[in-house]
Coordinates of C-alpha atoms in Angstrom, one line a residue:
X18 CA -170.8 134.8 97.9
X19 CA -170.8 132.0 100.4
X20 CA -168.0 131.8 103.0
X21 CA -167.5 128.1 103.5
X22 CA -168.7 126.7 106.9
X23 CA -169.7 130.2 108.0
X24 CA -173.5 129.4 107.7
X25 CA -173.3 126.7 110.3
X26 CA -172.5 129.3 113.0
X27 CA -175.1 131.7 111.7
X28 CA -177.7 128.9 111.9
X29 CA -176.5 127.5 115.3
X30 CA -176.6 130.9 117.0
X31 CA -179.6 132.3 115.0
X32 CA -177.7 135.3 113.6
X33 CA -178.8 136.5 110.1
X34 CA -176.7 138.4 107.6
X35 CA -177.0 139.2 103.9
X36 CA -175.0 137.3 101.2
X37 CA -174.3 140.6 99.2
X38 CA -171.5 143.1 99.0
X39 CA -172.5 146.6 100.3
X40 CA -169.5 149.0 100.5
X41 CA -169.9 151.4 103.4
X42 CA -169.1 151.6 107.1
X43 CA -172.2 152.9 108.9
X44 CA -173.9 149.6 109.7
X45 CA -170.7 147.7 110.8
X46 CA -169.7 150.7 113.0
X47 CA -173.2 150.5 114.6
X48 CA -172.7 146.8 115.2
X49 CA -169.3 147.2 116.7
X50 CA -170.6 150.0 118.9
X51 CA -173.1 147.5 120.4
X52 CA -170.2 145.1 121.0
X53 CA -168.0 147.7 122.8
X54 CA -165.7 148.5 119.8
X55 CA -163.5 145.4 120.0
X56 CA -161.5 146.6 117.0
X57 CA -159.8 149.3 119.0
X58 CA -158.3 147.0 121.7
X59 CA -155.1 146.1 120.0
X60 CA -152.3 147.6 117.9
X61 CA -153.1 147.0 114.2
X62 CA -151.3 146.8 110.9
X63 CA -153.9 147.2 108.2
X64 CA -153.0 146.0 104.7
X65 CA -154.8 147.0 101.5
X66 CA -153.8 147.0 97.8
X67 CA -154.5 145.1 94.6
X68 CA -151.8 142.4 95.0
X69 CA -149.3 141.5 97.7
X70 CA -151.6 141.8 100.7
X71 CA -151.5 138.1 101.6
X72 CA -147.7 137.8 101.0
X73 CA -147.1 140.9 103.2
X74 CA -149.2 139.4 106.0
X75 CA -147.3 136.1 105.6
X76 CA -144.0 138.0 106.2
X77 CA -145.5 140.0 109.1
X78 CA -146.7 136.8 110.7
X79 CA -143.4 135.0 110.3
X80 CA -141.5 138.0 111.7
X81 CA -143.9 138.2 114.7
X82 CA -143.5 134.5 115.4
X83 CA -139.7 134.5 115.2
X84 CA -139.6 137.5 117.7
X85 CA -141.8 135.8 120.2
X86 CA -144.8 138.1 119.7
X87 CA -148.4 137.1 120.2
X88 CA -150.2 138.0 117.1
X89 CA -153.4 137.4 115.1
X90 CA -154.5 137.9 111.5
X91 CA -157.7 138.3 109.5
X92 CA -157.4 137.5 105.8
X93 CA -159.5 136.7 102.8
X94 CA -160.5 134.7 100.9
X95 CA -160.4 131.4 102.7
X96 CA -158.2 128.5 101.3
X97 CA -160.3 125.7 102.9
X98 CA -163.0 127.3 105.0
X99 CA -163.8 130.2 107.3
X100 CA -161.5 129.1 110.1
X101 CA -158.3 129.8 108.2
X102 CA -159.4 133.4 107.7
X103 CA -159.1 134.2 111.4
X104 CA -155.8 133.0 112.9
X105 CA -154.1 133.3 116.3
X106 CA -150.3 132.9 116.1
X107 CA -150.8 131.3 112.6
X108 CA -153.3 128.7 114.0
X109 CA -156.8 128.8 112.5
X110 CA -159.6 129.8 114.9
X111 CA -161.2 126.9 116.7
X112 CA -164.9 126.0 116.7
X113 CA -165.0 126.8 120.4
X114 CA -163.6 130.3 119.8
X115 CA -166.1 130.9 117.0
X116 CA -169.0 129.7 119.2
X117 CA -167.9 132.0 122.0
X118 CA -167.7 134.9 119.6
X119 CA -171.2 134.1 118.1
X120 CA -172.7 133.8 121.6
X121 CA -171.4 137.2 122.5
X122 CA -172.7 138.7 119.2
X123 CA -176.1 137.0 119.7
X124 CA -176.4 138.5 123.2
X125 CA -175.7 142.0 121.9
X126 CA -178.4 141.8 119.2
X127 CA -176.5 142.4 115.9
X128 CA -178.5 139.8 113.9
X129 CA -179.8 141.2 110.6
X130 CA -177.6 144.3 110.7
X131 CA -174.7 143.1 108.5
X132 CA -173.6 141.4 105.3
X133 CA -171.7 138.1 105.5
X134 CA -168.3 139.7 105.1
X135 CA -169.1 142.4 107.6
X136 CA -170.3 139.8 110.1
X137 CA -167.1 137.8 109.5
X138 CA -165.0 140.9 110.1
X139 CA -166.9 141.6 113.4
X140 CA -166.4 138.0 114.4
X141 CA -162.6 138.3 113.9
X142 CA -162.5 141.4 116.1
X143 CA -164.6 139.7 118.8
X144 CA -162.3 136.7 118.8
X145 CA -159.2 138.9 119.0
X146 CA -160.7 141.0 121.8
X147 CA -160.8 137.9 124.1
X148 CA -157.0 137.6 123.8
X149 CA -153.9 139.5 124.9
X150 CA -152.1 140.2 121.7
X151 CA -149.0 142.3 120.8
X152 CA -150.2 143.0 117.2
X153 CA -153.1 142.3 114.9
X154 CA -152.7 142.0 111.1
X155 CA -155.9 142.9 109.1
X156 CA -156.2 142.4 105.3
X157 CA -158.8 144.6 103.5
X158 CA -161.3 142.6 101.7
X159 CA -161.9 144.9 98.7
X160 CA -160.7 148.5 98.2
X161 CA -160.1 150.0 101.6
X162 CA -161.9 153.2 102.3
X163 CA -165.4 151.7 102.4
X164 CA -164.3 148.1 103.2
X165 CA -165.7 146.6 106.4
X166 CA -162.1 146.2 107.8
X167 CA -161.6 150.0 107.8
X168 CA -163.1 150.6 111.3
X169 CA -160.1 151.0 113.6
X170 CA -159.4 154.4 115.2
X171 CA -155.7 153.9 114.8
X172 CA -153.5 151.6 112.6
X173 CA -150.3 151.5 110.6
X174 CA -151.4 151.3 107.0
X175 CA -149.6 149.2 104.3
X176 CA -150.3 149.3 100.6
X177 CA -148.0 146.9 98.6
X178 CA -149.5 147.7 95.1
X179 CA -152.3 149.4 93.2
X180 CA -153.6 148.3 89.8
X181 CA -157.0 147.7 88.0
X182 CA -159.3 145.2 89.8
X183 CA -162.9 145.1 91.1
X184 CA -163.9 147.8 88.7
X185 CA -167.6 147.3 89.3
X186 CA -167.1 148.4 92.9
X187 CA -164.0 150.6 92.9
X188 CA -164.1 152.4 89.6
X189 CA -162.4 151.9 86.2
X190 CA -159.3 154.1 86.6
X191 CA -156.1 153.9 88.7
X192 CA -157.0 157.2 90.3
X193 CA -160.4 156.0 91.5
X194 CA -159.0 152.7 92.7
X195 CA -156.1 154.5 94.5
X196 CA -158.6 156.7 96.3
X197 CA -160.3 153.6 97.8
X198 CA -157.0 152.0 98.8
X199 CA -155.5 155.2 100.3
X200 CA -158.7 155.5 102.4
X201 CA -157.3 153.1 105.0
X202 CA -154.9 155.8 106.2
X203 CA -155.8 157.3 109.5
X204 CA -155.1 160.9 110.7
X205 CA -151.6 161.6 112.0
X206 CA -150.6 158.0 111.3
X207 CA -148.0 156.1 109.2
X208 CA -148.3 154.6 105.7
X209 CA -145.9 152.1 104.1
X210 CA -146.1 151.7 100.4
X211 CA -144.5 149.8 97.5
X212 CA -143.4 151.4 94.3
X213 CA -146.5 152.9 92.5
X214 CA -147.0 154.2 89.0
X215 CA -147.5 158.0 88.9
X216 CA -151.3 158.4 88.9
X217 CA -151.6 156.1 91.9
X218 CA -148.7 157.8 93.7
X219 CA -150.3 161.3 93.3
X220 CA -153.6 160.2 94.8
X221 CA -151.9 158.4 97.7
X222 CA -149.6 161.3 98.5
X223 CA -152.6 163.7 98.5
X224 CA -154.3 161.5 101.1
X225 CA -151.2 161.5 103.2
X226 CA -151.1 165.4 103.0
X227 CA -154.8 165.7 103.8
X228 CA -154.5 163.4 106.8
X229 CA -151.3 165.0 108.1
X230 CA -149.7 161.5 108.0
X231 CA -146.3 160.2 107.2
X232 CA -145.4 158.0 104.2
X233 CA -142.5 155.6 103.7
X234 CA -142.0 154.4 100.2
X235 CA -140.1 151.3 99.0
X236 CA -136.8 152.2 97.2
X237 CA -137.2 155.8 98.4
X238 CA -137.2 155.6 102.2
X239 CA -136.2 152.0 102.8
X240 CA -134.4 149.6 100.5
X241 CA -133.4 146.1 99.6
X242 CA -130.0 145.8 97.8
X243 CA -128.1 142.5 97.5
X244 CA -130.4 140.8 100.0
X245 CA -129.8 143.6 102.6
X246 CA -132.6 145.7 104.1
X247 CA -131.8 149.3 105.1
X248 CA -134.0 151.9 106.8
X249 CA -132.5 154.8 108.8
X250 CA -130.2 153.1 111.3
X251 CA -131.7 149.6 110.7
X252 CA -129.8 147.1 108.6
X253 CA -130.5 143.4 108.1
X254 CA -128.4 141.4 105.7
X255 CA -128.6 137.9 104.1
X256 CA -132.3 138.0 103.6
X257 CA -133.4 135.2 101.3
X258 CA -137.2 134.7 101.1
X259 CA -138.4 131.4 99.8
X260 CA -141.5 132.8 98.3
X261 CA -140.7 133.0 94.5
X262 CA -140.7 136.2 92.6
X263 CA -138.9 139.5 92.8
X264 CA -142.0 141.3 94.0
X265 CA -141.6 139.3 97.2
X266 CA -138.5 141.4 98.0
X267 CA -140.8 144.5 98.2
X268 CA -143.5 142.7 100.2
X269 CA -140.8 141.5 102.7
X270 CA -139.4 145.0 103.0
X271 CA -142.8 146.5 103.6
X272 CA -143.5 144.0 106.4
X273 CA -140.2 144.7 108.1
X274 CA -140.8 148.4 107.9
X275 CA -144.3 148.2 109.2
X276 CA -143.2 146.3 112.3
X277 CA -140.3 148.7 113.0
X278 CA -142.5 151.8 112.9
X279 CA -145.1 150.0 115.0
X280 CA -142.5 150.0 117.8
X281 CA -141.1 146.5 117.7
X282 CA -137.4 145.8 118.0
X283 CA -136.2 143.3 115.3
X284 CA -133.1 141.1 115.6
X285 CA -131.2 140.3 112.4
X286 CA -130.9 136.6 113.0
X287 CA -134.7 136.3 113.7
X288 CA -135.5 138.4 110.6
X289 CA -133.3 136.1 108.5
X290 CA -135.1 133.0 109.8
X291 CA -138.5 134.6 109.4
X292 CA -138.3 135.6 105.8
X293 CA -137.0 132.1 104.9
X294 CA -140.0 130.5 106.7
X295 CA -142.7 132.8 105.4
X296 CA -145.2 130.8 103.3
X297 CA -148.5 131.7 101.7
X298 CA -150.9 129.0 100.4
X299 CA -151.9 129.6 96.8
X300 CA -149.1 132.1 95.9
X301 CA -146.5 130.2 93.9
X302 CA -147.0 127.5 96.5
X303 CA -144.7 124.6 95.8
X304 CA -146.4 121.2 96.1
X305 CA -143.4 119.3 94.6
X306 CA -140.5 120.1 92.3
X307 CA -142.7 120.4 89.2
X308 CA -146.1 121.5 90.6
X309 CA -147.0 125.0 91.9
X310 CA -150.3 126.7 92.8
X311 CA -150.8 130.4 92.3
X312 CA -154.1 132.3 92.7
X313 CA -153.3 135.0 90.1
X314 CA -156.7 136.4 89.0
X315 CA -156.2 140.0 87.7
X316 CA -153.9 141.8 85.3
X317 CA -151.2 142.7 87.9
X318 CA -151.0 139.3 89.5
X319 CA -151.0 137.5 86.1
X320 CA -148.2 139.8 84.9
X321 CA -146.3 139.0 88.1
X322 CA -146.9 135.3 87.6
X323 CA -145.7 135.3 84.0
X324 CA -142.6 137.3 85.0
X325 CA -141.9 134.9 87.9
X326 CA -142.2 131.9 85.6
X327 CA -139.8 133.5 83.0
X328 CA -137.3 134.2 85.7
X329 CA -137.4 130.9 87.5
X330 CA -138.3 128.3 84.8
X331 CA -136.4 129.4 81.7
X332 CA -136.4 126.7 79.0
X333 CA -139.0 124.6 80.8
X334 CA -142.3 123.4 79.3
X335 CA -145.1 125.1 81.2
X336 CA -148.4 123.3 81.5
X337 CA -151.2 125.5 82.9
X338 CA -154.3 124.1 84.8
X339 CA -156.7 126.9 84.8
X340 CA -160.1 127.8 86.5
X341 CA -161.3 131.4 86.5
X342 CA -164.3 133.4 87.8
X343 CA -166.5 134.9 85.1
X344 CA -166.2 138.5 86.3
X345 CA -162.5 138.5 85.7
X346 CA -160.7 139.6 82.5
X347 CA -160.1 136.1 81.4
X348 CA -159.1 137.1 77.8
X349 CA -156.3 139.2 79.1
X350 CA -155.3 136.3 81.5
X351 CA -155.3 133.8 78.6
X352 CA -153.2 136.1 76.3
X353 CA -150.5 136.6 79.0
X354 CA -150.3 132.9 79.8
X355 CA -150.2 131.9 76.1
X356 CA -146.9 133.8 75.9
X357 CA -145.2 131.1 77.9
X358 CA -147.5 128.1 77.8
X359 CA -146.7 124.7 76.3
X360 CA -150.2 123.5 77.0
X361 CA -153.5 124.3 78.8
X362 CA -156.0 122.3 80.7
X363 CA -159.2 124.2 81.6
X364 CA -161.2 123.0 84.5
X365 CA -164.8 123.4 85.8
X366 CA -165.1 124.0 89.6
X367 CA -167.9 124.5 92.1
X368 CA -168.5 128.3 92.7
X369 CA -171.4 130.5 91.9
X370 CA -169.2 132.8 89.8
X371 CA -167.1 130.1 88.2
X372 CA -166.6 130.5 84.4
X373 CA -167.4 127.4 82.3
X374 CA -164.2 125.8 81.2
X375 CA -165.5 125.5 77.6
X376 CA -165.6 129.3 77.3
X377 CA -161.9 129.4 78.2
X378 CA -161.2 126.7 75.7
X379 CA -163.0 128.7 73.0
X380 CA -161.1 131.9 73.7
X381 CA -157.7 130.3 74.0
X382 CA -155.6 130.6 70.9
X383 CA -153.0 128.0 71.9
X384 CA -153.0 124.7 69.9
X385 CA -152.4 122.4 72.9
X386 CA -155.5 122.7 75.1
X387 CA -158.1 120.5 76.7
X388 CA -161.1 120.7 79.0
X389 CA -161.7 118.7 82.3
X390 CA -165.2 118.9 83.6
X391 CA -164.3 118.5 87.3
X392 CA -161.2 119.3 89.3
X393 CA -161.4 115.8 90.8
X394 CA -160.5 114.4 87.4
X395 CA -157.3 116.3 86.8
X396 CA -154.4 113.9 86.3
X397 CA -151.5 115.3 88.3
X398 CA -149.4 112.1 87.7
X399 CA -149.1 113.0 84.0
X400 CA -145.7 114.7 84.4
X401 CA -144.3 115.6 81.0
X402 CA -140.7 115.9 80.1
X403 CA -138.8 118.9 81.4
X404 CA -142.1 120.4 82.5
X405 CA -143.6 122.5 85.3
X406 CA -147.3 122.5 86.0
X407 CA -148.9 125.7 87.3
X408 CA -152.4 125.7 88.7
X409 CA -153.9 129.2 88.5
X410 CA -156.8 131.5 87.7
X411 CA -158.5 132.1 91.1
X412 CA -158.0 131.5 94.8
X413 CA -161.5 129.8 94.8
X414 CA -160.3 127.4 92.1
X415 CA -157.1 126.7 94.1
X416 CA -159.2 125.9 97.2
X417 CA -161.6 123.7 95.1
X418 CA -158.6 122.0 93.5
X419 CA -156.9 121.3 96.8
X420 CA -160.1 119.9 98.2
X421 CA -160.8 117.6 95.2
X422 CA -157.2 116.4 94.7
X423 CA -156.2 116.1 98.4
X424 CA -152.9 117.8 97.8

């Protein structure tokens, strides 16, 4: 899977890596060892989970910014290109910083050791090592235990949610997937979790016990009631996140808790401002009053999207513009969206795993449906009466859609 604009650095600095996914940590740990283990320089909050990772890091970043902290983040996938995956104080990494990191990696001889995502992960740590930072936020790419981000000696672990996804790599049951997610927990450390269904909770709590760690659970150890956060002696009122959806209350609470147990003092007025300002491209991202982008692409995120639409756009006509990857459960996605849709427009987009729009058209049972052969040809000016347009199906589709339409 190509990471946009990453190859130009590989070519420029003659560093080779494989375009495959290879779960496991031995090779990336060997590469990091050659580089002096840059991943261990800073305090880290490590976020894994099926959904909510990006939103939680958006809240973490906004909270850090409002409290005057110097911070950095590594997230995936990209929205535009590789630079927005590595950010310093919410500003994408520059070409100069990337060049400096690649020069350092070239000198240490790691060419040919890693996959693309492993190399990108190492790049992020090398960029961060060159800076004095109060905190670093790392998003797991896939799973957790064997994901290339799981290389720090110490970190505060955060898991917003666990559900079925990436079954070809992580397993086909909640228990197997939970084992992977829980693997980011370090010995004698702290874990912050959302509200899990019972099989997931059992697996995660066993990991906590095995690693002699401490767990804080949303609605058990810390709470949000009537827009007020409470945890032990901490209390912050009038919290009104602008990101749409009730699940964002939980993500917000996880972020606040993770920063508190990381040793940072939070001020109520700054917390109030931060949660209002927190934004995340491609997650119910408001483009204008009747147009939203959401990268929902699995069962849990589609369920959350449908619930959010029902809660916020009651009695509105909902037009879906959809592009999906072929390894996703597109039939499930279609059935859920059909529950609330007024019409569908299925779109082809450039990606090696993109599903042909005609297949979506064929499997859709809704009477109002059409196919657009290229994202560039989508007519966003065709606003229908009392309507809301939702662009969804994949973050890669969202990125292609933004690039093509210029929104």
